[in-house]
mmCIF file of C-alpha atoms in Angstrom:
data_model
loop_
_atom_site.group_PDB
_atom_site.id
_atom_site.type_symbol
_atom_site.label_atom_id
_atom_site.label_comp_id
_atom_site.label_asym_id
_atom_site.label_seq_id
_atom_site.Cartn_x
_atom_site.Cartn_y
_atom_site.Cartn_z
ATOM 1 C CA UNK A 1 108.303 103.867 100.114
ATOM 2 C CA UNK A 2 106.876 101.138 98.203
ATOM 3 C CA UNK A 3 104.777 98.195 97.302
ATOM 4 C CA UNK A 4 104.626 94.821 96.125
ATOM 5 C CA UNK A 5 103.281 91.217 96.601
ATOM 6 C CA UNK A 6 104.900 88.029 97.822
ATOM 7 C CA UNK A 7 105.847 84.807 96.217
ATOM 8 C CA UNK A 8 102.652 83.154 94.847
ATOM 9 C CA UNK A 9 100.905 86.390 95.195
ATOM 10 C CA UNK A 10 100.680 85.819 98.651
ATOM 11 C CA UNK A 11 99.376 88.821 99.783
ATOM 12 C CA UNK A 12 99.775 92.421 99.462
ATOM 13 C CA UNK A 13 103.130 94.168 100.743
ATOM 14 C CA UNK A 14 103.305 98.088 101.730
ATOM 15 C CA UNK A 15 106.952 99.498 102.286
ATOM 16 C CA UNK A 16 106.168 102.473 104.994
ATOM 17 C CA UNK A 17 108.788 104.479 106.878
ATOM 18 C CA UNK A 18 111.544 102.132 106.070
ATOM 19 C CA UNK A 19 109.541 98.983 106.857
ATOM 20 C CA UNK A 20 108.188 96.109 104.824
ATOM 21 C CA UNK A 21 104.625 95.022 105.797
ATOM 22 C CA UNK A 22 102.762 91.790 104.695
ATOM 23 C CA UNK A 23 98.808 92.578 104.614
ATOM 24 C CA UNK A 24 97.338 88.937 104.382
ATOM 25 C CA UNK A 25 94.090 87.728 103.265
ATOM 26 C CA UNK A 26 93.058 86.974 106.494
ATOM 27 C CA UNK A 27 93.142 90.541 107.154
ATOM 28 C CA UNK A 28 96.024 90.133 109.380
ATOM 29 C CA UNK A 29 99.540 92.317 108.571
ATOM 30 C CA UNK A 30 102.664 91.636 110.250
ATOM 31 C CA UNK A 31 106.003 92.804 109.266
ATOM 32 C CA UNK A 32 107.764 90.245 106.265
ATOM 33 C CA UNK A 33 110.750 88.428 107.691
ATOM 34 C CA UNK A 34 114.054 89.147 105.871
ATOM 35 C CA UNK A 35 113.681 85.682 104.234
ATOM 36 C CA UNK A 36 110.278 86.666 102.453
ATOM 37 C CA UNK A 37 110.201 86.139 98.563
ATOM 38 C CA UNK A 38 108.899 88.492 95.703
ATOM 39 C CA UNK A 39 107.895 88.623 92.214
ATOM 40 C CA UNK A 40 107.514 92.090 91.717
ATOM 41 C CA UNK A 41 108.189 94.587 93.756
ATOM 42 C CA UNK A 42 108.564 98.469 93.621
ATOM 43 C CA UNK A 43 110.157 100.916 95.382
ATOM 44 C CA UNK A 44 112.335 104.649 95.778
ATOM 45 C CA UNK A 45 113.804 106.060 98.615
ATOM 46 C CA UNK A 46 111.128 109.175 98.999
ATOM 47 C CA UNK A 47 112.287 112.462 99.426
ATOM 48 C CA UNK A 48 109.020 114.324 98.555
ATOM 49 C CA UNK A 49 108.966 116.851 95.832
ATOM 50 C CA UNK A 50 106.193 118.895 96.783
ATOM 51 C CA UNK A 51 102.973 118.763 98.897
ATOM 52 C CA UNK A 52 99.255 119.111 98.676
ATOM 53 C CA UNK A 53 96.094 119.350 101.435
ATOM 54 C CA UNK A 54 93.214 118.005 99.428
ATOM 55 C CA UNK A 55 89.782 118.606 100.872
ATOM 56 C CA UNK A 56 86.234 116.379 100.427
ATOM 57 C CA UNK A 57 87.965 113.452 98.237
ATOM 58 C CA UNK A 58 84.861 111.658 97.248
ATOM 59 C CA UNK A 59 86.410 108.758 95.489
ATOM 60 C CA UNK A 60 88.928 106.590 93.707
ATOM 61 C CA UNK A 61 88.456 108.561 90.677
ATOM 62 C CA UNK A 62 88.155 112.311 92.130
ATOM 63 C CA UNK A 63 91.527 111.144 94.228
ATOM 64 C CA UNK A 64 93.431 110.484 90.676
ATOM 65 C CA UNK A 65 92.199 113.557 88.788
ATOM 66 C CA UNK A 66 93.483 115.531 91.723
ATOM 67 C CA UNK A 67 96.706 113.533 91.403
ATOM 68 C CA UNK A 68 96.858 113.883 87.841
ATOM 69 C CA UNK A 69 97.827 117.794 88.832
ATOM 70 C CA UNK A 70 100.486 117.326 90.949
ATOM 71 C CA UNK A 71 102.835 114.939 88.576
ATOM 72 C CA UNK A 72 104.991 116.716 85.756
ATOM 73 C CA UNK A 73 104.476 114.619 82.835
ATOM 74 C CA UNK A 74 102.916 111.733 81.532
ATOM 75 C CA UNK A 75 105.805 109.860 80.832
ATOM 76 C CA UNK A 76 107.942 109.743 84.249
ATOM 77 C CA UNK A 77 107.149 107.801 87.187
ATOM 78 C CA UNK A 78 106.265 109.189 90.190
ATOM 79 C CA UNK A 79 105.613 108.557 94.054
ATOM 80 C CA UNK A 80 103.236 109.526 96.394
ATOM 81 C CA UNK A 81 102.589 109.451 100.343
ATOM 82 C CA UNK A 82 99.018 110.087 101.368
ATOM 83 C CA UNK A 83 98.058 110.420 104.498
ATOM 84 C CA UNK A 84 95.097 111.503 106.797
ATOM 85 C CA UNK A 85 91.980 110.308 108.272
ATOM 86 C CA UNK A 86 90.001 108.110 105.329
ATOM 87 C CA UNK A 87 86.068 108.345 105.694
ATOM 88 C CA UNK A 88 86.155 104.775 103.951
ATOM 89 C CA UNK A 89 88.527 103.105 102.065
ATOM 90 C CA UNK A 90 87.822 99.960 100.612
ATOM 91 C CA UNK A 91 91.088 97.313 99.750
ATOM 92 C CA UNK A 92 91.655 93.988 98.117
ATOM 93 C CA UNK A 93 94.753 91.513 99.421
ATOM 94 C CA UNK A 94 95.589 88.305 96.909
ATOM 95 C CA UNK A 95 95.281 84.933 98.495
ATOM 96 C CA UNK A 96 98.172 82.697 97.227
ATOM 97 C CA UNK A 97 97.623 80.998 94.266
ATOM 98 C CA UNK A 98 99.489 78.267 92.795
ATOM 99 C CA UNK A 99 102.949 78.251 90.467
ATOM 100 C CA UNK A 100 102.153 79.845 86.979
ATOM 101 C CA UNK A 101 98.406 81.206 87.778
ATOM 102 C CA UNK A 102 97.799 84.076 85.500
ATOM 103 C CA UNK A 103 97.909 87.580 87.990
ATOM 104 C CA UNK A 104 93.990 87.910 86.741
ATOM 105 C CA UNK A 105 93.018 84.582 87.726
ATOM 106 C CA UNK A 106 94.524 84.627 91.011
ATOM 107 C CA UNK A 107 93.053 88.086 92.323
ATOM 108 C CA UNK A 108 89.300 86.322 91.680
ATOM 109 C CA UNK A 109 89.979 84.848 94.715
ATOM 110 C CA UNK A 110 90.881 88.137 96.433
ATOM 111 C CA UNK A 111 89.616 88.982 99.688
ATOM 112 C CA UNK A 112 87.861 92.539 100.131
ATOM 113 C CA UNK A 113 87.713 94.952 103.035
ATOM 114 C CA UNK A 114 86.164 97.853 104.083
ATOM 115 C CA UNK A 115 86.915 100.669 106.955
ATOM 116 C CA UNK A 116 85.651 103.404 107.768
ATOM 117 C CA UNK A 117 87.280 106.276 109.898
ATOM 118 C CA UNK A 118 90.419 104.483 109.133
ATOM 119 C CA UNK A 119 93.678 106.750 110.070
ATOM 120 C CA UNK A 120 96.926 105.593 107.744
ATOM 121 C CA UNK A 121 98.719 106.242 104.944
ATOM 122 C CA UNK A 122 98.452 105.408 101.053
ATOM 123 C CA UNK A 123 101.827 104.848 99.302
ATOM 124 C CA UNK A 124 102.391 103.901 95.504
ATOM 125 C CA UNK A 125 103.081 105.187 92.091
ATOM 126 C CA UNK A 126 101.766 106.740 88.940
ATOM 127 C CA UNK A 127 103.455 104.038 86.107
ATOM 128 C CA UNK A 128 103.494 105.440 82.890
ATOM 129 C CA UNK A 129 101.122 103.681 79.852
ATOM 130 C CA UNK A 130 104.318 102.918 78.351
ATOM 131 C CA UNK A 131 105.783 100.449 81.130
ATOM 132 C CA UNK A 132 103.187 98.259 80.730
ATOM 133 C CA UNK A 133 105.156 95.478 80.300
ATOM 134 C CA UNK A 134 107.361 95.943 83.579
ATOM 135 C CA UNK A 135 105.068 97.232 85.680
ATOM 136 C CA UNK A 136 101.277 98.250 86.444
ATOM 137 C CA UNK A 137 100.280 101.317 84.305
ATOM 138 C CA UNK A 138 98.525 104.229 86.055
ATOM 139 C CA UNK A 139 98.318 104.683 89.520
ATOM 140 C CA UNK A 140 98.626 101.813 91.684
ATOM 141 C CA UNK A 141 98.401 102.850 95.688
ATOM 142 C CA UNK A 142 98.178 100.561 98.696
ATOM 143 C CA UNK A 143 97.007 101.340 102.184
ATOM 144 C CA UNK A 144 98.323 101.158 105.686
ATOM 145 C CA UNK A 145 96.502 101.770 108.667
ATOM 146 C CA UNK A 146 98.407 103.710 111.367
ATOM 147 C CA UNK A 147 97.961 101.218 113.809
ATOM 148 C CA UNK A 148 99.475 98.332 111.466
ATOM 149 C CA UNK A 149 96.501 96.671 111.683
ATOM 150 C CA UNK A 150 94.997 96.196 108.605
ATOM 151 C CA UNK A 151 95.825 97.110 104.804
ATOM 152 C CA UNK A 152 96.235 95.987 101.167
ATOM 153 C CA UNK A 153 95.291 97.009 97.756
ATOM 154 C CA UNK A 154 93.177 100.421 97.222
ATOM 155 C CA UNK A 155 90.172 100.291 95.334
ATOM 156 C CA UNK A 156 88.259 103.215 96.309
ATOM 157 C CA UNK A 157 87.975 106.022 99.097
ATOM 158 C CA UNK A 158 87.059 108.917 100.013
ATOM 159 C CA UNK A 159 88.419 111.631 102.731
ATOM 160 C CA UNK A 160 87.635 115.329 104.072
ATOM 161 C CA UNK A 161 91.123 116.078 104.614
ATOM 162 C CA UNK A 162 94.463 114.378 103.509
ATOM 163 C CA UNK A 163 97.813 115.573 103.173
ATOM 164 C CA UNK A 164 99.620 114.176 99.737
ATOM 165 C CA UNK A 165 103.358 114.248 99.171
ATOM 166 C CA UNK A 166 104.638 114.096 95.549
ATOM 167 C CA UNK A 167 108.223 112.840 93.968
ATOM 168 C CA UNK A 168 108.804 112.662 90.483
ATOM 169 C CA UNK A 169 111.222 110.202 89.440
ATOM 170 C CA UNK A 170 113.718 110.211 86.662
ATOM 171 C CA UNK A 171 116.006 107.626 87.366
ATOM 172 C CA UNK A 172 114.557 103.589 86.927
ATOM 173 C CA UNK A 173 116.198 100.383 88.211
ATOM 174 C CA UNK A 174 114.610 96.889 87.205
ATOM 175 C CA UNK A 175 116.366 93.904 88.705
ATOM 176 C CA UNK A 176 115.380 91.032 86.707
ATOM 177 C CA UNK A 177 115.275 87.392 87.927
ATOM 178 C CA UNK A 178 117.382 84.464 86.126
ATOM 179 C CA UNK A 179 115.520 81.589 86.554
ATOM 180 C CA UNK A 180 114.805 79.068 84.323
ATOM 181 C CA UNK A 181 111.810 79.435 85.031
ATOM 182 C CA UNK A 182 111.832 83.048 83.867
ATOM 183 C CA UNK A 183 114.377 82.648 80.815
ATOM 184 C CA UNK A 184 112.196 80.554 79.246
ATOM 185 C CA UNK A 185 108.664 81.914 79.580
ATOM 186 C CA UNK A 186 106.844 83.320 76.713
ATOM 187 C CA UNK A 187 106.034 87.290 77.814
ATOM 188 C CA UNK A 188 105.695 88.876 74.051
ATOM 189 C CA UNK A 189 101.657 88.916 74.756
ATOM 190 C CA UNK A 190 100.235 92.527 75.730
ATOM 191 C CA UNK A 191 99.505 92.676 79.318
ATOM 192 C CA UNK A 192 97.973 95.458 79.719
ATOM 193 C CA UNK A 193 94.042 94.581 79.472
ATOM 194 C CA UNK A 194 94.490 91.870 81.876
ATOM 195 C CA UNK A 195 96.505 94.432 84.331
ATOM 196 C CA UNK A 196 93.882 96.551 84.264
ATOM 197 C CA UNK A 197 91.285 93.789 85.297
ATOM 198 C CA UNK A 198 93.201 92.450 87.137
ATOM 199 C CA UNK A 199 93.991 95.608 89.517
ATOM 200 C CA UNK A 200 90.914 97.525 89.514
ATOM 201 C CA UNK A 201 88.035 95.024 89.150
ATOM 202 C CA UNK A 202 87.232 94.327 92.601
ATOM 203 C CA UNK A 203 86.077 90.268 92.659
ATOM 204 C CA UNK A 204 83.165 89.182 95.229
ATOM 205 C CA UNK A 205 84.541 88.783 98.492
ATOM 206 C CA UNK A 206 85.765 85.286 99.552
ATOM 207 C CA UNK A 207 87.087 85.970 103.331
#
């Protein structure tokens, strides 16, 4: 289970019963060939924790209060599996942007979609505030319709029934790259306004 994005943000990636998807802005998804690049990516091997049926999910923000009960702390990371039939759900996939574009920059070119009576699944993770720097804080989710259809990043929702699957996760790997490209950039700037922005101000549509 995971998610990601592809090399110049290229897109949004979902990682789904063992397989890597690439949602485009087109609104196209397709699975990434083994040759696919990424700047950031993450991921576990799920093994869910515990389970939850929650009932008349009105919205992005009802959906993570009700998540906020099912995670153990604060300060560990942990995964989550949601799936069901989605009244609406409303996503966001990056169009590729150009070598050293700042992350909020190149999602105000973002495509937006909307479903509604969309069957699929919503995978992703609750980052702790202190990870800011190596990852997106809070609770970053992606969707995936059943059919393979369509998907990307979440932005809001709502449900009458879903069925949510919970890991908690004490264990962190980060593989870091050793380009020059990398090794010489200047990352001691605080990140974490423009993450926010970034991931949960939607942009007008530009499909």
């Amino acid at each position: 289970t995971g998610l990601g994005t592809f090399e110049g943000l290229d897109g949004e990636g979902i990682l789904a019963d063992g397989v890597v998807y690439w949602a485009k802005a087109d609104g196209t998804v397709m699975p990434a060939p083994p040759e696919a690049l990424t700047p950031f990516w993450t991921a576990c091997r799920f093994r869910a924790d515990d389970s939850q049926e929650f009932s008349d999910v009105t919205s992005w923000a009802d959906l993570c209060a009700r998540l906020d009960g099912m995670r153990k702390s604060e300060n560990l990371f942990t995964a989550f599996v949601i799936s069901g039939l989605f009244d609406t759900v409303r996503w966001r996939v990056a169009k590729r942007s150009a070598a050293n574009t700042d992350l909020a920059d190149a999602v105000s070119t973002q495509a937006l979609f909307d479903a509604s009576g969309a069957k699929g699944q919503v995978v992703g993770f609750y980052v702790p505030a202190y990870a800011a720097r190596i990852n997106v804080p809070g609770y970053h989710l992606h969707f995936l319709s059943d059919d393979k259809a369509s998907g990307g990043h979440v932005l809001d929702l709502s449900a009458t029934a879903l069925t949510v699957r919970v890991q908690h996760l004490a264990d962190l790997h980060v593989a870091l790259p050793q380009t020059k490209a990398f090794l010489e950039a200047d990352l001691t700037r605080d990140p974490t306004e423009r993450l926010h922005r970034a991931e949960n101000d939607p942009a007008p549509s530009t499909q």
